Every structure is written in structure tokens, then in C-alpha cells.
PDB file of C-alpha atoms and ligand atoms in Angstrom:
ATOM      1  CA  GLU A   1      -0.127   0.041   0.032  1.00 96.00           C
ATOM      2  CA  GLN A   2       1.086   3.196  -0.602  1.00 95.00           C
ATOM      3  CA  THR A   3      -1.072   6.387   1.281  1.00 95.00           C
ATOM      4  CA  ALA A   4       0.814   9.165  -0.969  1.00 94.00           C
ATOM      5  CA  GLY A   5       1.848   7.023  -4.064  1.00 94.00           C
ATOM      6  CA  LYS A   6       2.856   9.417  -6.720  1.00 93.00           C
ATOM      7  CA  GLY A   7       3.103   9.806 -10.533  1.00 90.00           C
ATOM      8  CA  ARG A   8       4.838  12.283 -12.798  1.00 85.00           C
ATOM      9  CA  MET A   9       4.220  16.067 -12.506  1.00 81.00           C
ATOM     10  CA  GLY A  10       2.709  15.633  -9.332  1.00 84.00           C
ATOM     11  CA  ARG A  11      -0.095  13.797 -10.130  1.00 90.00           C
ATOM     12  CA  GLY A  12      -1.081  10.877  -7.682  1.00 94.00           C
ATOM     13  CA  TRP A  13      -0.809   7.215  -8.201  1.00 97.00           C
ATOM     14  CA  TYR A  14      -3.562   4.932  -6.372  1.00 97.00           C
ATOM     15  CA  SER A  15      -2.145   1.988  -4.915  1.00 97.00           C
ATOM     16  CA  PRO A  16      -4.352   0.133  -2.485  1.00 97.00           C
ATOM     17  CA  LYS A  17      -3.315  -2.391  -0.130  1.00 97.00           C
ATOM     18  CA  GLY A  18      -2.482  -6.027  -1.120  1.00 97.00           C
ATOM     19  CA  THR A  19      -3.075  -5.598  -4.539  1.00 98.00           C
ATOM     20  CA  GLY A  20      -0.352  -4.504  -6.485  1.00 98.00           C
ATOM     21  CA  VAL A  21       3.770  -4.003  -7.081  1.00 98.00           C
ATOM     22  CA  THR A  22       5.023  -0.922  -6.047  1.00 97.00           C
ATOM     23  CA  CYS A  23       8.773  -0.952  -6.370  1.00 97.00           C
ATOM     24  CA  SER A  24      11.574   1.632  -6.909  1.00 97.00           C
ATOM     25  CA  LEU A  25      15.228   0.965  -7.638  1.00 98.00           C
ATOM     26  CA  ILE A  26      18.078   3.236  -6.999  1.00 98.00           C
ATOM     27  CA  LEU A  27      20.564   3.275  -9.702  1.00 97.00           C
ATOM     28  CA  ARG A  28      24.079   4.744 -10.103  1.00 96.00           C
ATOM     29  CA  PRO A  29      24.893   4.795 -14.057  1.00 93.00           C
ATOM     30  CA  ALA A  30      28.136   6.518 -14.890  1.00 90.00           C
ATOM     31  CA  ILE A  31      26.495   8.723 -17.393  1.00 90.00           C
ATOM     32  CA  GLU A  32      25.441  12.345 -18.088  1.00 89.00           C
ATOM     33  CA  PRO A  33      22.277  14.080 -17.069  1.00 90.00           C
ATOM     34  CA  GLY A  34      20.456  13.933 -20.560  1.00 86.00           C
ATOM     35  CA  GLN A  35      21.915  10.420 -21.425  1.00 87.00           C
ATOM     36  CA  ALA A  36      19.264   9.410 -18.789  1.00 88.00           C
ATOM     37  CA  SER A  37      15.627   9.040 -20.544  1.00 85.00           C
ATOM     38  CA  PRO A  38      16.511   5.393 -21.639  1.00 90.00           C
ATOM     39  CA  VAL A  39      15.803   3.887 -17.978  1.00 94.00           C
ATOM     40  CA  THR A  40      12.204   4.908 -18.639  1.00 93.00           C
ATOM     41  CA  MET A  41      11.676   2.895 -21.802  1.00 94.00           C
ATOM     42  CA  LEU A  42      13.906  -0.152 -20.317  1.00 96.00           C
ATOM     43  CA  THR A  43      11.648  -0.217 -17.541  1.00 97.00           C
ATOM     44  CA  ALA A  44       8.540  -0.166 -19.569  1.00 97.00           C
ATOM     45  CA  VAL A  45      10.443  -3.199 -21.882  1.00 98.00           C
ATOM     46  CA  ALA A  46      11.195  -5.007 -18.393  1.00 98.00           C
ATOM     47  CA  VAL A  47       7.653  -4.791 -16.991  1.00 98.00           C
ATOM     48  CA  ALA A  48       6.005  -5.814 -20.254  1.00 98.00           C
ATOM     49  CA  SER A  49       8.616  -8.742 -20.591  1.00 98.00           C
ATOM     50  CA  ALA A  50       7.800  -9.738 -16.815  1.00 98.00           C
ATOM     51  CA  VAL A  51       4.079  -9.627 -17.288  1.00 98.00           C
ATOM     52  CA  GLU A  52       4.252 -11.644 -20.484  1.00 97.00           C
ATOM     53  CA  ARG A  53       5.987 -14.088 -18.934  1.00 97.00           C
ATOM     54  CA  VAL A  54       3.911 -14.516 -15.559  1.00 97.00           C
ATOM     55  CA  ALA A  55       0.589 -13.141 -16.450  1.00 97.00           C
ATOM     56  CA  GLY A  56       0.193 -14.575 -20.276  1.00 95.00           C
ATOM     57  CA  VAL A  57      -0.783 -11.010 -21.469  1.00 96.00           C
ATOM     58  CA  SER A  58       0.923  -8.713 -23.930  1.00 96.00           C
ATOM     59  CA  PRO A  59       0.507  -4.959 -22.792  1.00 97.00           C
ATOM     60  CA  GLY A  60       1.390  -2.020 -25.365  1.00 97.00           C
ATOM     61  CA  ILE A  61       3.766   0.448 -24.411  1.00 96.00           C
ATOM     62  CA  LYS A  62       2.430   4.161 -24.717  1.00 94.00           C
ATOM     63  CA  TRP A  63       5.240   6.526 -25.203  1.00 91.00           C
ATOM     64  CA  PRO A  64       7.070   7.089 -22.937  1.00 83.00           C
ATOM     65  CA  ASN A  65       5.881   5.162 -19.770  1.00 86.00           C
ATOM     66  CA  ASP A  66       2.907   3.934 -19.698  1.00 93.00           C
ATOM     67  CA  LEU A  67       1.739   0.140 -20.248  1.00 97.00           C
ATOM     68  CA  LEU A  68      -1.749  -0.420 -21.543  1.00 97.00           C
ATOM     69  CA  LEU A  69      -4.207  -3.695 -21.834  1.00 97.00           C
ATOM     70  CA  ASP A  70      -7.230  -3.183 -23.347  1.00 95.00           C
ATOM     71  CA  GLY A  71      -6.159   0.671 -23.976  1.00 94.00           C
ATOM     72  CA  LYS A  72      -5.878   1.429 -20.017  1.00 97.00           C
ATOM     73  CA  LYS A  73      -3.243   1.899 -18.007  1.00 97.00           C
ATOM     74  CA  ILE A  74      -1.728  -1.392 -15.820  1.00 98.00           C
ATOM     75  CA  CYS A  75       1.626   0.165 -15.061  1.00 98.00           C
ATOM     76  CA  GLY A  76       3.047   3.375 -14.563  1.00 96.00           C
ATOM     77  CA  ILE A  77       6.747   4.388 -14.285  1.00 96.00           C
ATOM     78  CA  LEU A  78       8.261   7.217 -12.563  1.00 95.00           C
ATOM     79  CA  THR A  79      12.179   8.141 -13.155  1.00 94.00           C
ATOM     80  CA  GLU A  80      13.742  10.665 -10.916  1.00 94.00           C
ATOM     81  CA  MET A  81      17.234  12.039 -10.415  1.00 94.00           C
ATOM     82  CA  ASN A  82      19.334  13.702  -8.228  1.00 96.00           C
ATOM     83  CA  ALA A  83      22.269  15.075 -10.044  1.00 94.00           C
ATOM     84  CA  GLU A  84      24.987  17.805 -11.331  1.00 92.00           C
ATOM     85  CA  MET A  85      24.790  19.425 -14.418  1.00 88.00           C
ATOM     86  CA  GLU A  86      27.855  16.960 -15.377  1.00 87.00           C
ATOM     87  CA  ARG A  87      26.987  13.586 -13.684  1.00 91.00           C
ATOM     88  CA  ILE A  88      24.282  11.843 -12.124  1.00 94.00           C
ATOM     89  CA  HIS A  89      24.428  11.227  -8.370  1.00 96.00           C
ATOM     90  CA  PHE A  90      21.521   8.474  -8.309  1.00 97.00           C
ATOM     91  CA  LEU A  91      17.900   7.763 -10.449  1.00 97.00           C
ATOM     92  CA  VAL A  92      15.170   6.267  -8.309  1.00 97.00           C
ATOM     93  CA  VAL A  93      12.925   4.425 -11.170  1.00 97.00           C
ATOM     94  CA  GLY A  94       9.870   3.555  -9.886  1.00 97.00           C
ATOM     95  CA  VAL A  95       7.215   1.411 -11.148  1.00 98.00           C
ATOM     96  CA  GLY A  96       3.884   1.020  -9.947  1.00 98.00           C
ATOM     97  CA  ILE A  97       1.656  -2.225 -11.391  1.00 98.00           C
ATOM     98  CA  ASN A  98      -1.837  -3.006 -10.624  1.00 98.00           C
ATOM     99  CA  VAL A  99      -1.961  -6.754 -10.714  1.00 98.00           C
ATOM    100  CA  ASN A 100      -5.306  -7.902  -8.408  1.00 98.00           C
ATOM    101  CA  THR A 101      -7.054  -4.678  -8.311  1.00 98.00           C
ATOM    102  CA  ASP A 102     -10.716  -5.083  -8.572  1.00 96.00           C
ATOM    103  CA  TYR A 103     -11.706  -1.591  -8.145  1.00 96.00           C
ATOM    104  CA  PHE A 104     -10.776   1.563  -9.451  1.00 98.00           C
ATOM    105  CA  PRO A 105     -11.983   5.207  -8.055  1.00 97.00           C
ATOM    106  CA  GLU A 106     -14.279   6.980  -9.922  1.00 97.00           C
ATOM    107  CA  ASP A 107     -11.581   9.286 -11.456  1.00 96.00           C
ATOM    108  CA  ILE A 108      -9.748   6.824 -13.110  1.00 97.00           C
ATOM    109  CA  LYS A 109     -12.052   4.102 -13.477  1.00 96.00           C
ATOM    110  CA  ASP A 110     -12.182   4.927 -17.225  1.00 97.00           C
ATOM    111  CA  ILE A 111      -8.513   4.756 -17.681  1.00 96.00           C
ATOM    112  CA  ALA A 112      -6.849   2.267 -15.163  1.00 98.00           C
ATOM    113  CA  THR A 113      -7.117  -1.723 -15.329  1.00 98.00           C
ATOM    114  CA  SER A 114      -5.096  -4.243 -13.604  1.00 98.00           C
ATOM    115  CA  LEU A 115      -3.742  -8.012 -14.980  1.00 98.00           C
ATOM    116  CA  TYR A 116      -6.873  -9.379 -12.895  1.00 98.00           C
ATOM    117  CA  LEU A 117      -9.478  -7.423 -14.867  1.00 97.00           C
ATOM    118  CA  ALA A 118      -7.936  -7.428 -18.519  1.00 96.00           C
ATOM    119  CA  GLY A 119      -6.626 -11.311 -17.724  1.00 93.00           C
ATOM    120  CA  GLY A 120      -9.535 -12.888 -15.873  1.00 92.00           C
ATOM    121  CA  ARG A 121      -7.227 -14.858 -12.937  1.00 95.00           C
ATOM    122  CA  ARG A 122      -5.220 -13.526 -10.320  1.00 97.00           C
ATOM    123  CA  VAL A 123      -1.422 -12.990 -10.453  1.00 98.00           C
ATOM    124  CA  SER A 124       1.341 -13.931  -7.767  1.00 98.00           C
ATOM    125  CA  ARG A 125       2.586 -10.587  -6.960  1.00 98.00           C
ATOM    126  CA  LEU A 126       5.776 -11.851  -5.762  1.00 98.00           C
ATOM    127  CA  ASP A 127       6.892 -14.112  -9.294  1.00 98.00           C
ATOM    128  CA  LEU A 128       5.748 -10.665 -10.816  1.00 98.00           C
ATOM    129  CA  LEU A 129       8.136  -8.905  -9.126  1.00 98.00           C
ATOM    130  CA  ARG A 130      10.951 -11.443  -8.890  1.00 98.00           C
ATOM    131  CA  ARG A 131      10.554 -11.752 -12.704  1.00 98.00           C
ATOM    132  CA  TYR A 132      10.689  -8.071 -13.197  1.00 98.00           C
ATOM    133  CA  LEU A 133      13.942  -7.689 -10.936  1.00 98.00           C
ATOM    134  CA  MET A 134      15.210 -10.573 -13.432  1.00 98.00           C
ATOM    135  CA  GLU A 135      14.160  -8.697 -16.512  1.00 98.00           C
ATOM    136  CA  PHE A 136      15.373  -5.140 -15.166  1.00 98.00           C
ATOM    137  CA  GLU A 137      19.297  -6.663 -14.681  1.00 98.00           C
ATOM    138  CA  HIS A 138      19.051  -8.064 -18.261  1.00 98.00           C
ATOM    139  CA  TYR A 139      18.170  -5.014 -19.849  1.00 97.00           C
ATOM    140  CA  TYR A 140      20.049  -2.529 -18.092  1.00 97.00           C
ATOM    141  CA  GLN A 141      22.892  -4.633 -18.146  1.00 97.00           C
ATOM    142  CA  GLN A 142      22.470  -4.448 -22.220  1.00 96.00           C
ATOM    143  CA  TRP A 143      21.793  -1.034 -21.946  1.00 95.00           C
ATOM    144  CA  MET A 144      25.350  -0.348 -20.134  1.00 94.00           C
ATOM    145  CA  ASP A 145      27.085  -2.746 -22.639  1.00 95.00           C
ATOM    146  CA  TYR A 146      25.835  -2.042 -25.678  1.00 95.00           C
ATOM    147  CA  GLY A 147      23.969   1.379 -25.744  1.00 93.00           C
ATOM    148  CA  PHE A 148      20.242   2.079 -26.052  1.00 93.00           C
ATOM    149  CA  GLY A 149      19.611   0.339 -29.685  1.00 94.00           C
ATOM    150  CA  PRO A 150      18.667  -3.230 -28.362  1.00 95.00           C
ATOM    151  CA  VAL A 151      16.626  -1.961 -26.086  1.00 95.00           C
ATOM    152  CA  LEU A 152      15.174   0.607 -28.175  1.00 95.00           C
ATOM    153  CA  GLU A 153      14.140  -2.289 -30.730  1.00 95.00           C
ATOM    154  CA  GLU A 154      12.432  -4.144 -27.841  1.00 96.00           C
ATOM    155  CA  TRP A 155      10.580  -1.145 -26.945  1.00 96.00           C
ATOM    156  CA  LYS A 156       9.458  -0.546 -30.487  1.00 95.00           C
ATOM    157  CA  LYS A 157       7.826  -3.843 -30.883  1.00 95.00           C
ATOM    158  CA  ARG A 158       5.463  -2.980 -27.948  1.00 96.00           C
ATOM    159  CA  CYS A 159       4.656   0.560 -28.810  1.00 95.00           C
ATOM    160  CA  VAL A 160       1.007   1.453 -29.163  1.00 93.00           C
ATOM    161  CA  THR A 161       2.067   5.075 -30.008  1.00 92.00           C
ATOM    162  CA  LEU A 162       3.828   5.088 -33.495  1.00 94.00           C
ATOM    163  CA  ASN A 163       2.312   5.386 -36.730  1.00 93.00           C
ATOM    164  CA  ARG A 164      -0.954   7.309 -35.427  1.00 94.00           C
ATOM    165  CA  PRO A 165      -2.057  10.719 -34.947  1.00 95.00           C
ATOM    166  CA  VAL A 166      -1.247  12.142 -31.779  1.00 94.00           C
ATOM    167  CA  ARG A 167      -1.689  15.432 -29.300  1.00 94.00           C
ATOM    168  CA  ILE A 168       1.385  16.596 -27.237  1.00 94.00           C
ATOM    169  CA  SER A 169       0.967  19.168 -24.281  1.00 91.00           C
ATOM    170  CA  THR A 170       3.483  20.901 -23.023  1.00 86.00           C
ATOM    171  CA  PRO A 171       3.212  23.165 -20.132  1.00 85.00           C
ATOM    172  CA  ARG A 172       2.968  26.376 -22.778  1.00 88.00           C
ATOM    173  CA  GLU A 173       1.643  24.872 -26.086  1.00 90.00           C
ATOM    174  CA  THR A 174      -0.037  21.716 -27.499  1.00 93.00           C
ATOM    175  CA  TRP A 175       1.012  19.986 -30.695  1.00 93.00           C
ATOM    176  CA  GLU A 176      -0.802  18.229 -32.822  1.00 94.00           C
ATOM    177  CA  GLY A 177       0.647  15.432 -35.644  1.00 95.00           C
ATOM    178  CA  TRP A 178       1.796  11.992 -36.730  1.00 96.00           C
ATOM    179  CA  ALA A 179       4.050   9.860 -34.200  1.00 95.00           C
ATOM    180  CA  VAL A 180       6.623   8.993 -37.138  1.00 96.00           C
ATOM    181  CA  ASP A 181       9.466   7.586 -34.726  1.00 95.00           C
ATOM    182  CA  VAL A 182      10.932   7.506 -31.675  1.00 94.00           C
ATOM    183  CA  ASP A 183      15.208   8.445 -31.854  1.00 92.00           C
ATOM    184  CA  ASN A 184      17.916   6.685 -30.078  1.00 87.00           C
ATOM    185  CA  THR A 185      17.646   9.237 -27.321  1.00 87.00           C
ATOM    186  CA  GLY A 186      14.186   8.303 -26.234  1.00 88.00           C
ATOM    187  CA  ALA A 187      12.656  11.277 -27.975  1.00 91.00           C
ATOM    188  CA  LEU A 188       9.339  11.287 -30.056  1.00 94.00           C
ATOM    189  CA  VAL A 189       9.086  12.651 -33.494  1.00 96.00           C
ATOM    190  CA  LEU A 190       6.312  13.953 -34.524  1.00 96.00           C
ATOM    191  CA  ARG A 191       5.800  14.996 -38.087  1.00 96.00           C
ATOM    192  CA  THR A 192       3.215  18.270 -37.677  1.00 93.00           C
ATOM    193  CA  ASP A 193       0.553  19.106 -40.485  1.00 88.00           C
ATOM    194  CA  ASP A 194       2.678  21.200 -42.604  1.00 91.00           C
ATOM    195  CA  GLY A 195       5.647  18.798 -42.682  1.00 94.00           C
ATOM    196  CA  GLU A 196       7.802  19.710 -40.160  1.00 96.00           C
ATOM    197  CA  LEU A 197       9.338  17.397 -37.895  1.00 97.00           C
ATOM    198  CA  LYS A 198       9.509  17.976 -34.178  1.00 95.00           C
ATOM    199  CA  ASN A 199      10.953  15.888 -31.681  1.00 93.00           C
ATOM    200  CA  PHE A 200       9.777  15.918 -27.832  1.00 92.00           C
ATOM    201  CA  VAL A 201      11.846  15.030 -24.434  1.00 87.00           C
ATOM    202  CA  ALA A 202      10.133  12.701 -22.296  1.00 77.00           C
ATOM    203  CA  GLY A 203       9.276  14.213 -19.115  1.00 70.00           C
ATOM    204  CA  GLU A 204       8.254  17.651 -20.095  1.00 67.00           C
ATOM    205  CA  VAL A 205       5.285  16.324 -22.449  1.00 75.00           C
ATOM    206  CA  SER A 206       1.854  14.678 -21.798  1.00 80.00           C
ATOM    207  CA  LEU A 207       0.808  12.354 -25.183  1.00 83.00           C
ATOM    208  CA  ARG A 208      -2.965  11.407 -26.098  1.00 85.00           C
ATOM    209  CA  THR A 209      -3.791   9.220 -29.437  1.00 81.00           C
ATOM    210  CA  ILE A 210      -6.393  11.200 -31.323  1.00 83.00           C
TER     211      ILE A 210
HETATM  212  P1  ATP B   1      -0.860  10.313 -18.595  1.00 77.11           P
HETATM  213  O1  ATP B   1       0.319  10.322 -19.844  1.00 77.11           O
HETATM  214  O2  ATP B   1      -1.442   9.101 -18.542  1.00 77.11           O
HETATM  215  O3  ATP B   1      -1.709  11.439 -18.184  1.00 77.11           O
HETATM  216  P2  ATP B   1       1.305  10.004 -17.065  1.00 77.11           P
HETATM  217  O4  ATP B   1       2.138   9.308 -17.651  1.00 77.11           O
HETATM  218  O5  ATP B   1       1.692  11.593 -17.554  1.00 77.11           O
HETATM  219  O6  ATP B   1      -0.270  10.054 -17.083  1.00 77.11           O
HETATM  220  P3  ATP B   1       1.965   9.021 -14.358  1.00 77.11           P
HETATM  221  O7  ATP B   1       2.568   9.257 -13.510  1.00 77.11           O
HETATM  222  O8  ATP B   1       1.992   7.606 -15.414  1.00 77.11           O
HETATM  223  O9  ATP B   1       1.300  10.195 -15.601  1.00 77.11           O
HETATM  224  O10 ATP B   1       0.166   8.639 -14.013  1.00 77.11           O
HETATM  225  C1  ATP B   1      -0.632   9.266 -13.183  1.00 77.11           C
HETATM  226  C2  ATP B   1      -2.090   9.311 -13.676  1.00 77.11           C
HETATM  227  O11 ATP B   1      -2.383   8.046 -13.644  1.00 77.11           O
HETATM  228  C3  ATP B   1      -3.044  10.166 -12.823  1.00 77.11           C
HETATM  229  O12 ATP B   1      -2.910  11.410 -12.981  1.00 77.11           O
HETATM  230  C4  ATP B   1      -4.234   9.472 -12.844  1.00 77.11           C
HETATM  231  O13 ATP B   1      -5.014   9.713 -13.950  1.00 77.11           O
HETATM  232  C5  ATP B   1      -3.994   7.818 -13.265  1.00 77.11           C
HETATM  233  N1  ATP B   1      -3.544   6.989 -12.188  1.00 77.11           N
HETATM  234  C6  ATP B   1      -3.496   7.292 -10.753  1.00 77.11           C
HETATM  235  N2  ATP B   1      -3.451   5.771 -10.117  1.00 77.11           N
HETATM  236  C7  ATP B   1      -3.570   5.303 -11.432  1.00 77.11           C
HETATM  237  C8  ATP B   1      -3.218   3.835 -11.354  1.00 77.11           C
HETATM  238  N3  ATP B   1      -3.559   2.666  -9.820  1.00 77.11           N
HETATM  239  N4  ATP B   1      -3.588   2.859 -12.739  1.00 77.11           N
HETATM  240  C9  ATP B   1      -3.780   3.606 -13.703  1.00 77.11           C
HETATM  241  N5  ATP B   1      -3.865   5.175 -13.350  1.00 77.11           N
HETATM  242  C10 ATP B   1      -3.943   5.260 -12.476  1.00 77.11           C
END
């Protein structure tokens, strides 16, 4: 249970007792702050792989950090960073997975689901956590050894955001266009109606498919 679970940009995360997996990992990669966004994406791949193996359902990934089943969110990921300009002190990557949740409050019931509600059977949270940690270690090591390329391939296979019209909101403005690619820094590439390509870095924006 979390009594004050949090999501991105000060949003809340509903984590009732005995139903989900909420887990944070502290990481100390020897990289610059600007190179950190792959960690959120590799976490999405690790959770998706673990869910596939343990629950037998295949979540889609919505750029940059949500996992969906039946178009609704089963997992959110929050990456926070403590850094100097040149050096990361540490990253904290938190996941909240709705596992056996059978009730969601009114304000999120249309956008949230659980492995139980979507898959029809209860799932062992311990098995899922164990598998997630194994998958995380595998993909993290792959990132450290070979760069982001192999993880990005896995991420793209599961992505449900690409090749679709989307709306992107930054704190100041809103853009609409076609989601054409995710580049090797993790940025979403949008083609606007007048043909211009614009890159959006995760962490600053909200995305909706149109
Ligand atoms: P989005 O892009 O979907 O607006 P986000 O990625 O910016 O969300 P997150 O940190 O992933 O934000 O999730 C926070 C949001 O998710 C909350 O504002 C709420 O709408 C929704 N939410 C809160 N708790 C849950 C939950 N247990 N399961 C699914 N969705 C939740």
C-alpha cells in the first residue's frame, strides 16, 4: 500500500493495500543527466516482459512510460534524478503495477485496469516482482554494455503510439501530428500538419492518441 503514491508532474498514483506491485530501484549509472531517458523505456520493456511471462498477456507501451491493456493503464513508471550538470548522483525508477486490483475510484476507472481485470485471473505479485527484477537487470546490463539500440528495438515492438495521430501537450503549448519515430535518445518525433519534424523529450509532455 502507498498512502501518498505519486506519478509524474505531481500527479497521484492509486496504490491500495495488497493488490499491486509498487517498487523503486536506486541506480547509479556512470552517465550524464541528458543520457538518462532510456532508463524509463528499458523499465517499460522489463515490466512488459515480466507481465508476458507471468500473466500471459502482452501489454502495449504508450510513449514514454505507460503500459496498457485494452487501452487502459496497468502500469505507470516514474523516473526521478539527483544530479549535477555533468554527473548523475542517482536515479530512482519507480513502477506501480495494477495486479489484482478489482476496483478503481471514479476519477480513473475509465483509464485504469489491472492484470486481473484484463486477464481474468489472479497473478502472484511475488512471482511478478521477481521476474521484473530479473528482466530489469538483463535490460539494464544490455544498455550499459551495448547502448540503447537493442532495448529500443524491444521497446518499439511493443509500442502502441507510433504511426498514429497524436496530440502532445507541454506546459505552454499543444501540438498535433503524426508520431513517426522514437529516436535513439528516446525522444518522440512528430510530423506536424505542415510537414515539419519536431522532437519531444520525455518528462516534459503529455501525449494522447487522437
Ligand atoms: P498520462 O500521460 O496517462 O496522463 P502520466 O504518464 O503523465 O499520465 P503517470 O505518472 O504515469 O502520469 O500516472 C499518473 C496518472 O495516472 C494520474 O493522474 C491518474 O490519472 C492515473 N492513475 C493514478 N493511479 C493509477 C493506477 N493505479 N492505475 C492507472 N492509472 C492511475
